[in-house]
PDB file of C-alpha atoms in Angstrom:
ATOM      1  CA  UNK F 464       0.000   0.000   0.000  1.00 65.00           C
ATOM      2  CA  UNK F 465       2.826   2.390   0.831  1.00 69.00           C
ATOM      3  CA  UNK F 466       4.397   1.678  -2.550  1.00 74.00           C
ATOM      4  CA  UNK F 467       1.101   2.582  -4.256  1.00 77.00           C
ATOM      5  CA  UNK F 468       1.052   5.892  -2.334  1.00 81.00           C
ATOM      6  CA  UNK F 469       4.758   6.594  -2.540  1.00 85.00           C
ATOM      7  CA  UNK F 470       4.370  10.334  -3.244  1.00 87.00           C
ATOM      8  CA  UNK F 471       2.146  10.773  -0.185  1.00 86.00           C
ATOM      9  CA  UNK F 472       4.627   8.754   1.860  1.00 87.00           C
ATOM     10  CA  UNK F 473       7.524  11.085   0.979  1.00 89.00           C
ATOM     11  CA  UNK F 474       5.324  14.127   1.517  1.00 90.00           C
ATOM     12  CA  UNK F 475       4.458  12.922   5.032  1.00 89.00           C
ATOM     13  CA  UNK F 476       8.165  12.391   5.792  1.00 90.00           C
ATOM     14  CA  UNK F 477       9.041  15.903   4.508  1.00 92.00           C
ATOM     15  CA  UNK F 478       6.239  17.489   6.522  1.00 92.00           C
ATOM     16  CA  UNK F 479       7.319  15.643   9.657  1.00 91.00           C
ATOM     17  CA  UNK F 480      10.923  16.749   9.140  1.00 93.00           C
ATOM     18  CA  UNK F 481       9.968  20.400   8.490  1.00 93.00           C
ATOM     19  CA  UNK F 482       7.661  20.532  11.504  1.00 92.00           C
ATOM     20  CA  UNK F 483       9.991  18.459  13.671  1.00 91.00           C
ATOM     21  CA  UNK F 484       6.852  16.565  14.538  1.00 91.00           C
ATOM     22  CA  UNK F 485       6.118  12.983  13.571  1.00 91.00           C
ATOM     23  CA  UNK F 486       2.333  13.519  13.470  1.00 91.00           C
ATOM     24  CA  UNK F 487       1.995  13.815   9.642  1.00 89.00           C
ATOM     25  CA  UNK F 488       3.996  10.613   9.134  1.00 90.00           C
ATOM     26  CA  UNK F 489       2.073   8.741  11.857  1.00 92.00           C
ATOM     27  CA  UNK F 490      -1.262   9.897  10.401  1.00 90.00           C
ATOM     28  CA  UNK F 491      -0.180   8.703   6.958  1.00 88.00           C
ATOM     29  CA  UNK F 492       0.896   5.293   8.270  1.00 89.00           C
ATOM     30  CA  UNK F 493      -2.278   4.864  10.331  1.00 89.00           C
ATOM     31  CA  UNK F 494      -4.342   5.672   7.246  1.00 87.00           C
ATOM     32  CA  UNK F 495      -2.389   3.068   5.259  1.00 85.00           C
ATOM     33  CA  UNK F 496      -3.009   0.466   7.962  1.00 87.00           C
ATOM     34  CA  UNK F 497      -6.717   1.322   8.060  1.00 82.00           C
ATOM     35  CA  UNK F 498      -6.985   1.124   4.256  1.00 82.00           C
ATOM     36  CA  UNK F 499      -5.151  -2.219   4.201  1.00 81.00           C
ATOM     37  CA  UNK F 500      -7.461  -3.702   6.843  1.00 81.00           C
ATOM     38  CA  UNK F 501     -10.568  -2.390   5.074  1.00 78.00           C
ATOM     39  CA  UNK F 502      -9.380  -3.772   1.740  1.00 77.00           C
ATOM     40  CA  UNK F 503      -8.520  -7.136   3.274  1.00 72.00           C
ATOM     41  CA  UNK F 504     -11.917  -7.445   4.982  1.00 68.00           C
ATOM     42  CA  UNK F 505     -13.760  -6.482   1.787  1.00 62.00           C
ATOM     43  CA  UNK F 506     -11.848  -8.879  -0.442  1.00 54.00           C
ATOM     44  CA  UNK F 507     -12.150 -11.648   2.167  1.00 49.00           C
ATOM     45  CA  UNK F 508     -15.936 -11.396   2.350  1.00 50.00           C
ATOM     46  CA  UNK F 509     -16.257 -11.056  -1.426  1.00 51.00           C
ATOM     47  CA  UNK F 510     -14.035 -14.089  -1.896  1.00 48.00           C
ATOM     48  CA  UNK F 511     -15.975 -16.088   0.664  1.00 46.00           C
ATOM     49  CA  UNK F 512     -19.324 -15.220  -0.899  1.00 52.00           C
ATOM     50  CA  UNK F 513     -18.060 -15.952  -4.399  1.00 51.00           C
ATOM     51  CA  UNK F 514     -16.552 -19.223  -3.221  1.00 48.00           C
ATOM     52  CA  UNK F 515     -19.776 -20.277  -1.568  1.00 52.00           C
ATOM     53  CA  UNK F 516     -21.835 -19.365  -4.611  1.00 52.00           C
ATOM     54  CA  UNK F 517     -19.519 -21.043  -7.088  1.00 54.00           C
ATOM     55  CA  UNK F 518     -18.426 -23.905  -4.872  1.00 61.00           C
ATOM     56  CA  UNK F 519     -21.876 -25.069  -3.824  1.00 72.00           C
ATOM     57  CA  UNK F 520     -22.838 -27.989  -6.042  1.00 81.00           C
ATOM     58  CA  UNK F 521     -26.387 -29.232  -5.735  1.00 85.00           C
ATOM     59  CA  UNK F 522     -27.094 -32.830  -6.608  1.00 87.00           C
ATOM     60  CA  UNK F 523     -30.090 -33.798  -8.716  1.00 88.00           C
ATOM     61  CA  UNK F 524     -31.783 -35.025  -5.534  1.00 89.00           C
ATOM     62  CA  UNK F 525     -31.194 -31.620  -3.888  1.00 90.00           C
ATOM     63  CA  UNK F 526     -32.786 -29.846  -6.849  1.00 90.00           C
ATOM     64  CA  UNK F 527     -35.786 -32.169  -6.783  1.00 91.00           C
ATOM     65  CA  UNK F 528     -36.206 -31.688  -3.022  1.00 91.00           C
ATOM     66  CA  UNK F 529     -36.116 -27.903  -3.448  1.00 91.00           C
ATOM     67  CA  UNK F 530     -38.696 -28.088  -6.244  1.00 91.00           C
ATOM     68  CA  UNK F 531     -41.054 -30.245  -4.149  1.00 91.00           C
ATOM     69  CA  UNK F 532     -40.654 -27.965  -1.121  1.00 90.00           C
ATOM     70  CA  UNK F 533     -41.494 -24.944  -3.274  1.00 90.00           C
ATOM     71  CA  UNK F 534     -44.656 -26.709  -4.449  1.00 90.00           C
ATOM     72  CA  UNK F 535     -45.753 -27.820  -0.977  1.00 88.00           C
ATOM     73  CA  UNK F 536     -43.922 -26.337   1.957  1.00 87.00           C
ATOM     74  CA  UNK F 537     -45.661 -28.578   4.524  1.00 91.00           C
ATOM     75  CA  UNK F 538     -44.193 -31.711   2.919  1.00 88.00           C
ATOM     76  CA  UNK F 539     -42.713 -34.237   5.361  1.00 89.00           C
ATOM     77  CA  UNK F 540     -39.458 -36.118   4.912  1.00 90.00           C
ATOM     78  CA  UNK F 541     -41.460 -39.317   4.326  1.00 91.00           C
ATOM     79  CA  UNK F 542     -43.476 -37.627   1.582  1.00 91.00           C
ATOM     80  CA  UNK F 543     -40.313 -36.236   0.008  1.00 91.00           C
ATOM     81  CA  UNK F 544     -38.720 -39.674   0.103  1.00 91.00           C
ATOM     82  CA  UNK F 545     -41.726 -41.189  -1.637  1.00 91.00           C
ATOM     83  CA  UNK F 546     -41.880 -38.483  -4.306  1.00 89.00           C
ATOM     84  CA  UNK F 547     -38.117 -38.562  -4.937  1.00 89.00           C
ATOM     85  CA  UNK F 548     -37.883 -42.331  -4.889  1.00 90.00           C
ATOM     86  CA  UNK F 549     -35.172 -42.207  -2.225  1.00 88.00           C
ATOM     87  CA  UNK F 550     -34.918 -43.512   1.313  1.00 90.00           C
ATOM     88  CA  UNK F 551     -36.016 -41.312   4.175  1.00 90.00           C
ATOM     89  CA  UNK F 552     -32.465 -41.304   5.584  1.00 90.00           C
ATOM     90  CA  UNK F 553     -31.174 -39.969   2.229  1.00 90.00           C
ATOM     91  CA  UNK F 554     -33.779 -37.205   2.326  1.00 90.00           C
ATOM     92  CA  UNK F 555     -32.861 -36.352   5.928  1.00 92.00           C
ATOM     93  CA  UNK F 556     -29.185 -36.161   4.965  1.00 91.00           C
ATOM     94  CA  UNK F 557     -29.921 -33.916   1.970  1.00 91.00           C
ATOM     95  CA  UNK F 558     -32.243 -31.718   4.067  1.00 92.00           C
ATOM     96  CA  UNK F 559     -29.447 -31.313   6.606  1.00 90.00           C
ATOM     97  CA  UNK F 560     -27.092 -30.303   3.780  1.00 89.00           C
ATOM     98  CA  UNK F 561     -29.604 -27.817   2.340  1.00 90.00           C
ATOM     99  CA  UNK F 562     -30.179 -26.294   5.797  1.00 89.00           C
ATOM    100  CA  UNK F 563     -26.425 -26.033   6.354  1.00 87.00           C
ATOM    101  CA  UNK F 564     -26.042 -24.328   2.978  1.00 87.00           C
ATOM    102  CA  UNK F 565     -28.818 -21.952   4.077  1.00 87.00           C
ATOM    103  CA  UNK F 566     -30.945 -22.793   1.066  1.00 89.00           C
ATOM    104  CA  UNK F 567     -33.899 -23.834   3.205  1.00 91.00           C
ATOM    105  CA  UNK F 568     -35.047 -23.044   6.692  1.00 90.00           C
ATOM    106  CA  UNK F 569     -37.640 -24.549   8.984  1.00 90.00           C
ATOM    107  CA  UNK F 570     -40.403 -22.208  10.088  1.00 89.00           C
ATOM    108  CA  UNK F 571     -42.277 -23.299  13.188  1.00 88.00           C
ATOM    109  CA  UNK F 572     -42.303 -26.585  15.067  1.00 86.00           C
ATOM    110  CA  UNK F 573     -41.093 -29.909  13.726  1.00 81.00           C
ATOM    111  CA  UNK F 574     -44.590 -31.354  13.397  1.00 82.00           C
ATOM    112  CA  UNK F 575     -46.654 -28.283  12.562  1.00 86.00           C
ATOM    113  CA  UNK F 576     -44.046 -26.105  10.831  1.00 88.00           C
ATOM    114  CA  UNK F 577     -43.067 -25.854   7.202  1.00 89.00           C
ATOM    115  CA  UNK F 578     -40.025 -25.463   4.956  1.00 89.00           C
ATOM    116  CA  UNK F 579     -39.089 -22.198   3.344  1.00 89.00           C
ATOM    117  CA  UNK F 580     -36.781 -22.072   0.328  1.00 88.00           C
ATOM    118  CA  UNK F 581     -34.513 -19.035   0.449  1.00 84.00           C
ATOM    119  CA  UNK F 582     -34.155 -17.087  -2.747  1.00 69.00           C
TER     120      UNK F 582
END
């Protein structure tokens, strides 16, 4: 960052020397540190979001489950298993994955609640 702002860096050194006060140089360096932290946090969150979006691979079963949940949000795991032609334990595993990926969420109680697909 200092290299990118080399002119400002030398200006801060000259001002500090002329004023016999290190404040201009310290202010410059603190601003560089702040900018570096801000840039790192921004690129980190952008990279994480991009990685999650690109790295998340849905199986065909996941896509079918999501489609059935969108059609009938009160669908049980047993009903999903029957409609998908998969075992109930497979459906439970895929539901757990979809919840972990924050693609679906459960609204309400286990017996009386429903699934919501996040957009």
